[in-house]
Coordinates of C-alpha atoms in Angstrom, one line a residue:
X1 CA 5.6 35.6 -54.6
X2 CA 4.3 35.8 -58.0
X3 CA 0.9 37.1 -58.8
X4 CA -0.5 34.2 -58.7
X5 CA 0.9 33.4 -55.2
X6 CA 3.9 30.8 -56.6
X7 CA 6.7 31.1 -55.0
X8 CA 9.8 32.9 -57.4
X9 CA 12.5 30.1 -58.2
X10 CA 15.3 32.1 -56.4
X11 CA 17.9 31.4 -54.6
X12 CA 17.8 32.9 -50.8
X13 CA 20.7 34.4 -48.9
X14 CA 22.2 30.8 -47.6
X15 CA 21.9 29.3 -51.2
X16 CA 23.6 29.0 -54.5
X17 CA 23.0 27.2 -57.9
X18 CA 25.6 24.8 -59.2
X19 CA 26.7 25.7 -62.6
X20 CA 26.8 22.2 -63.6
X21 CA 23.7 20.6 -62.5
X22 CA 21.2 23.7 -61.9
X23 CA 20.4 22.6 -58.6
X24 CA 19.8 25.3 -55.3
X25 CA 21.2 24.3 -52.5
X26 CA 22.8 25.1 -49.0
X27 CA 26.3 26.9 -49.7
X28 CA 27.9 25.1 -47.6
X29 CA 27.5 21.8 -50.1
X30 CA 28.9 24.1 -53.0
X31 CA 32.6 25.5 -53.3
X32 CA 32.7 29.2 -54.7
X33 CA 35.1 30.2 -57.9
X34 CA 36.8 33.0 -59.5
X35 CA 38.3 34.0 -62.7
X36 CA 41.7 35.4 -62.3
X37 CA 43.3 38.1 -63.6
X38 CA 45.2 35.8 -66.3
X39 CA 41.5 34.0 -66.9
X40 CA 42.3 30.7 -64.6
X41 CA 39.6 29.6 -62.2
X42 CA 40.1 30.1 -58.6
X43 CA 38.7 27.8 -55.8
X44 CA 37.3 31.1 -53.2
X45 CA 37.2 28.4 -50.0
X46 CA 37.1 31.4 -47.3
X47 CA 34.4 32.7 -49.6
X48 CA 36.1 36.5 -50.1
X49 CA 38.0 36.6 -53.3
X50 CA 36.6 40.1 -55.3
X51 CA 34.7 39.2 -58.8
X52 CA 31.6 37.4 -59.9
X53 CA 31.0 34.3 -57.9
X54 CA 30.3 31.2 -59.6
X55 CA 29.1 27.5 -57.1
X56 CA 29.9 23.8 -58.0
X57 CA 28.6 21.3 -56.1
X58 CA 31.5 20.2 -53.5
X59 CA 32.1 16.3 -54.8
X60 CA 34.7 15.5 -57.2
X61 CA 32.2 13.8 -60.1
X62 CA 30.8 17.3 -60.1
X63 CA 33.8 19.2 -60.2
X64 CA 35.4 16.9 -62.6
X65 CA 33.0 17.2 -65.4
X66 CA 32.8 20.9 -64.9
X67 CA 36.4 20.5 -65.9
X68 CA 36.1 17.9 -68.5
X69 CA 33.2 20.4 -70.4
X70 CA 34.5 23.5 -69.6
X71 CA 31.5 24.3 -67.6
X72 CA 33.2 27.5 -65.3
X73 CA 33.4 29.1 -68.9
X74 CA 29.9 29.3 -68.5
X75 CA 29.5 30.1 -64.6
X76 CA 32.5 33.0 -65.8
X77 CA 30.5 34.3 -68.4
X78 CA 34.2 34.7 -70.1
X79 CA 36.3 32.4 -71.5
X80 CA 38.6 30.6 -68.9
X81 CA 40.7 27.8 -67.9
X82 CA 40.9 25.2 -64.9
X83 CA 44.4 23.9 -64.0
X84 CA 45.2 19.8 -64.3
X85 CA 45.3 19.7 -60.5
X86 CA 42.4 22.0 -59.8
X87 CA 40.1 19.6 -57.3
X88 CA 43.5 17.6 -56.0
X89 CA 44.2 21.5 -55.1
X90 CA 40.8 22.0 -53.7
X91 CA 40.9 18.7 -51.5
X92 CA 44.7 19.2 -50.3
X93 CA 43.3 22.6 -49.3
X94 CA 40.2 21.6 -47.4
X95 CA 42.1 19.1 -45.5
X96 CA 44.6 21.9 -44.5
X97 CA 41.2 24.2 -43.3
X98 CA 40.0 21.1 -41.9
X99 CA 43.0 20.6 -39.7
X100 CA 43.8 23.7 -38.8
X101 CA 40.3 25.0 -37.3
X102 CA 40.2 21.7 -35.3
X103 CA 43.8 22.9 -34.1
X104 CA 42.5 26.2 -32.9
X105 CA 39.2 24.7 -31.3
X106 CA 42.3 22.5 -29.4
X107 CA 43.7 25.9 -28.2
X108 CA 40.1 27.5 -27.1
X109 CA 39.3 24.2 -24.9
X110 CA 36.8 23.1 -27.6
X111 CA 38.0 19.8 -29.0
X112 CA 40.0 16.7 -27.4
X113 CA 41.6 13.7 -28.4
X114 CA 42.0 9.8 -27.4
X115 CA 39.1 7.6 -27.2
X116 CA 38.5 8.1 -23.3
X117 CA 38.7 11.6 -23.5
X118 CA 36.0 11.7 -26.7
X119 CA 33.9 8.6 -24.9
X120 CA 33.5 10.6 -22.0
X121 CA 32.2 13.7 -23.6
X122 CA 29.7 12.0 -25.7
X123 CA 28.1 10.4 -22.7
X124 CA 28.5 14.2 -21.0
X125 CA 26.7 15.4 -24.2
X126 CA 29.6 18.1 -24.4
X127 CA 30.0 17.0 -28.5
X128 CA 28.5 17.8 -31.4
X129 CA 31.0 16.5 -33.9
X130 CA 32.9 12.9 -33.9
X131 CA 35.8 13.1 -36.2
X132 CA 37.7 9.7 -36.4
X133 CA 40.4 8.6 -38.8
X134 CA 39.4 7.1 -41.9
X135 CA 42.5 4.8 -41.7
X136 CA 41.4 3.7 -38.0
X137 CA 39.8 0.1 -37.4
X138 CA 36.0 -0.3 -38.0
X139 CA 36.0 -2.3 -35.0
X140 CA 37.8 0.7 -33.0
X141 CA 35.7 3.4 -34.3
X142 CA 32.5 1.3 -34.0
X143 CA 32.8 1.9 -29.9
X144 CA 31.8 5.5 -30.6
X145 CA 28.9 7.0 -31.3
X146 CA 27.7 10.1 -33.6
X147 CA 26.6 13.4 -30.7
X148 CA 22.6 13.5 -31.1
X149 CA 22.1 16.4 -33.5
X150 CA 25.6 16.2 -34.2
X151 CA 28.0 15.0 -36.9
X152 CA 30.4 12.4 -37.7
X153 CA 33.4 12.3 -40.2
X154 CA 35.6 10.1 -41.6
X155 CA 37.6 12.4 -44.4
X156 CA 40.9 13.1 -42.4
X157 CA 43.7 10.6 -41.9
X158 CA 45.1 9.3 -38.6
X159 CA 48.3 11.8 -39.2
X160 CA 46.1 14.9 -40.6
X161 CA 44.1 14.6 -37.4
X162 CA 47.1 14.4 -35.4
X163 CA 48.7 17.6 -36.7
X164 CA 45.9 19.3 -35.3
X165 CA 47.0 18.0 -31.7
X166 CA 50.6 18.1 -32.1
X167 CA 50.8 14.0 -32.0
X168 CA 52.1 11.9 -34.5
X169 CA 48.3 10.0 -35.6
X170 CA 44.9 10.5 -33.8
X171 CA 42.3 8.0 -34.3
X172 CA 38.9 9.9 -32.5
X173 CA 38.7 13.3 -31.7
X174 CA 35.6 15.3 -30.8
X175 CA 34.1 19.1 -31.0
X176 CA 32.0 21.4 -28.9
X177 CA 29.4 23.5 -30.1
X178 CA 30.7 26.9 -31.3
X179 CA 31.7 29.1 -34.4
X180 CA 34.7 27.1 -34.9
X181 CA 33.0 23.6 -34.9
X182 CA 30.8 25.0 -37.3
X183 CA 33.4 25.9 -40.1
X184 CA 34.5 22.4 -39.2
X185 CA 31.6 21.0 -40.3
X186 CA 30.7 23.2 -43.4
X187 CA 34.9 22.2 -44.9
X188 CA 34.7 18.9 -43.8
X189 CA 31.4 18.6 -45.6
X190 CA 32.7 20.0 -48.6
X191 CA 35.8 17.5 -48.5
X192 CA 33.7 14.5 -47.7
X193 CA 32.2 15.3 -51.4
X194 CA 35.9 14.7 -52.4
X195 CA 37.3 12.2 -50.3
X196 CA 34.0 10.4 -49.4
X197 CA 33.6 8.7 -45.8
X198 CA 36.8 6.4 -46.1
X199 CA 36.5 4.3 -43.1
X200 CA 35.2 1.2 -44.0
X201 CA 37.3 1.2 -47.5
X202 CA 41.0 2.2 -45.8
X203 CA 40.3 0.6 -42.7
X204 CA 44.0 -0.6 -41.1
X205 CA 43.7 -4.1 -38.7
X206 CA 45.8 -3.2 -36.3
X207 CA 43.7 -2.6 -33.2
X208 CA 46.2 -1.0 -31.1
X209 CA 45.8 2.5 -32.9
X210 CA 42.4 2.6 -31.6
X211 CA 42.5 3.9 -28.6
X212 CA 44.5 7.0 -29.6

């Protein structure tokens, strides 16, 4: 507090400032960078590259004019460079997080697959996150419901969910509660600022996927 009791504009523990649009927000809606040894920006996704931290705001108009303007030159405080395929890099490496920590909630008994299977936890109240293909039908996905106090995504493909249950393509899957789930949610966050909720927009007609 200030001396006359206002509040100091200061980040806490939990939050960041984007370099491009001076907002304070959550981390978890911002993606972290470093400047490399040979002065090119590094995406820090895990959070734990060494160096001074600098936070964009995770969704790809953001990120793209921080590349256009040079913007991380400033976050830096040094001159240095993004690469051409920087945010295709960053969203073909959230989708890889995305999929793998929804692989190893598989392996600890903390996520399923198939629409029974996900129908009959949500009525249980054993979810907190629906994740369902963003190339499955509306009509399919529209049987389902988002947990109460949970989350729903659409940002992973039919196949990109299925790698993460050994299957070929998975339509609806669904998370417990735990540590895991909650990476889930804070990279599949992030990548919904990249890919957006593509459900409605890549939705396939062919009702017969939606029951896997």
């Amino acid at each position: 507090m200030t001396r006359g009791g206002r509040t100091k504009d200061r980040e806490a523990p939990s939050e960041r400032r984007c370099l491009v649009t001076g907002e304070v927000q959550p981390k978890a809606g911002l993606i972290r960078f470093v400047a490399g040894p040979d002065g090119v920006v590094i995406p820090d996704l895990a959070e734990k590259l060494p160096g001074r931290g600098f936070w964009v705001a995770a969704d790809r108009p953001t990120l793209e004019k921080a590349v256009a303007k040079g913007l991380f030159s400033r976050g830096a405080k040094a001159q240095v460079k993004a690469d051409a395929d920087l945010i295709d890099g960053i969203e073909a490496a959230l989708a890889r997080r995305v999929v793998e920590l929804v692989s190893l909630a598989r392996k600890a008994g903390d996520a399923v697959a198939g629409f029974e299977k996900v129908k009959n936890w949500l009525a249980d109240g054993k979810a907190r996150v629906l994740l369902q293909a963003s190339d499955g039908s509306d009509r399919g996905k529209g049987k389902l419901w988002t947990p109460p106090g949970g989350r729903w995504f659409g940002c992973l493909t039919a196949s990109e969910i299925g790698l993460a249950f050994g299957r070929d393509h998975v339509i609806h899957s669904a998370l417990a509660p735990g540590g895991l789930t909650d990476k889930v949610i804070r990279d599949a966050s992030r990548l919904n600022g990249l890919r957006g909720q593509m459900g409605s927009s890549t939705a396939v007609k062919d009702a017969g996927t939606d029951e896997r």
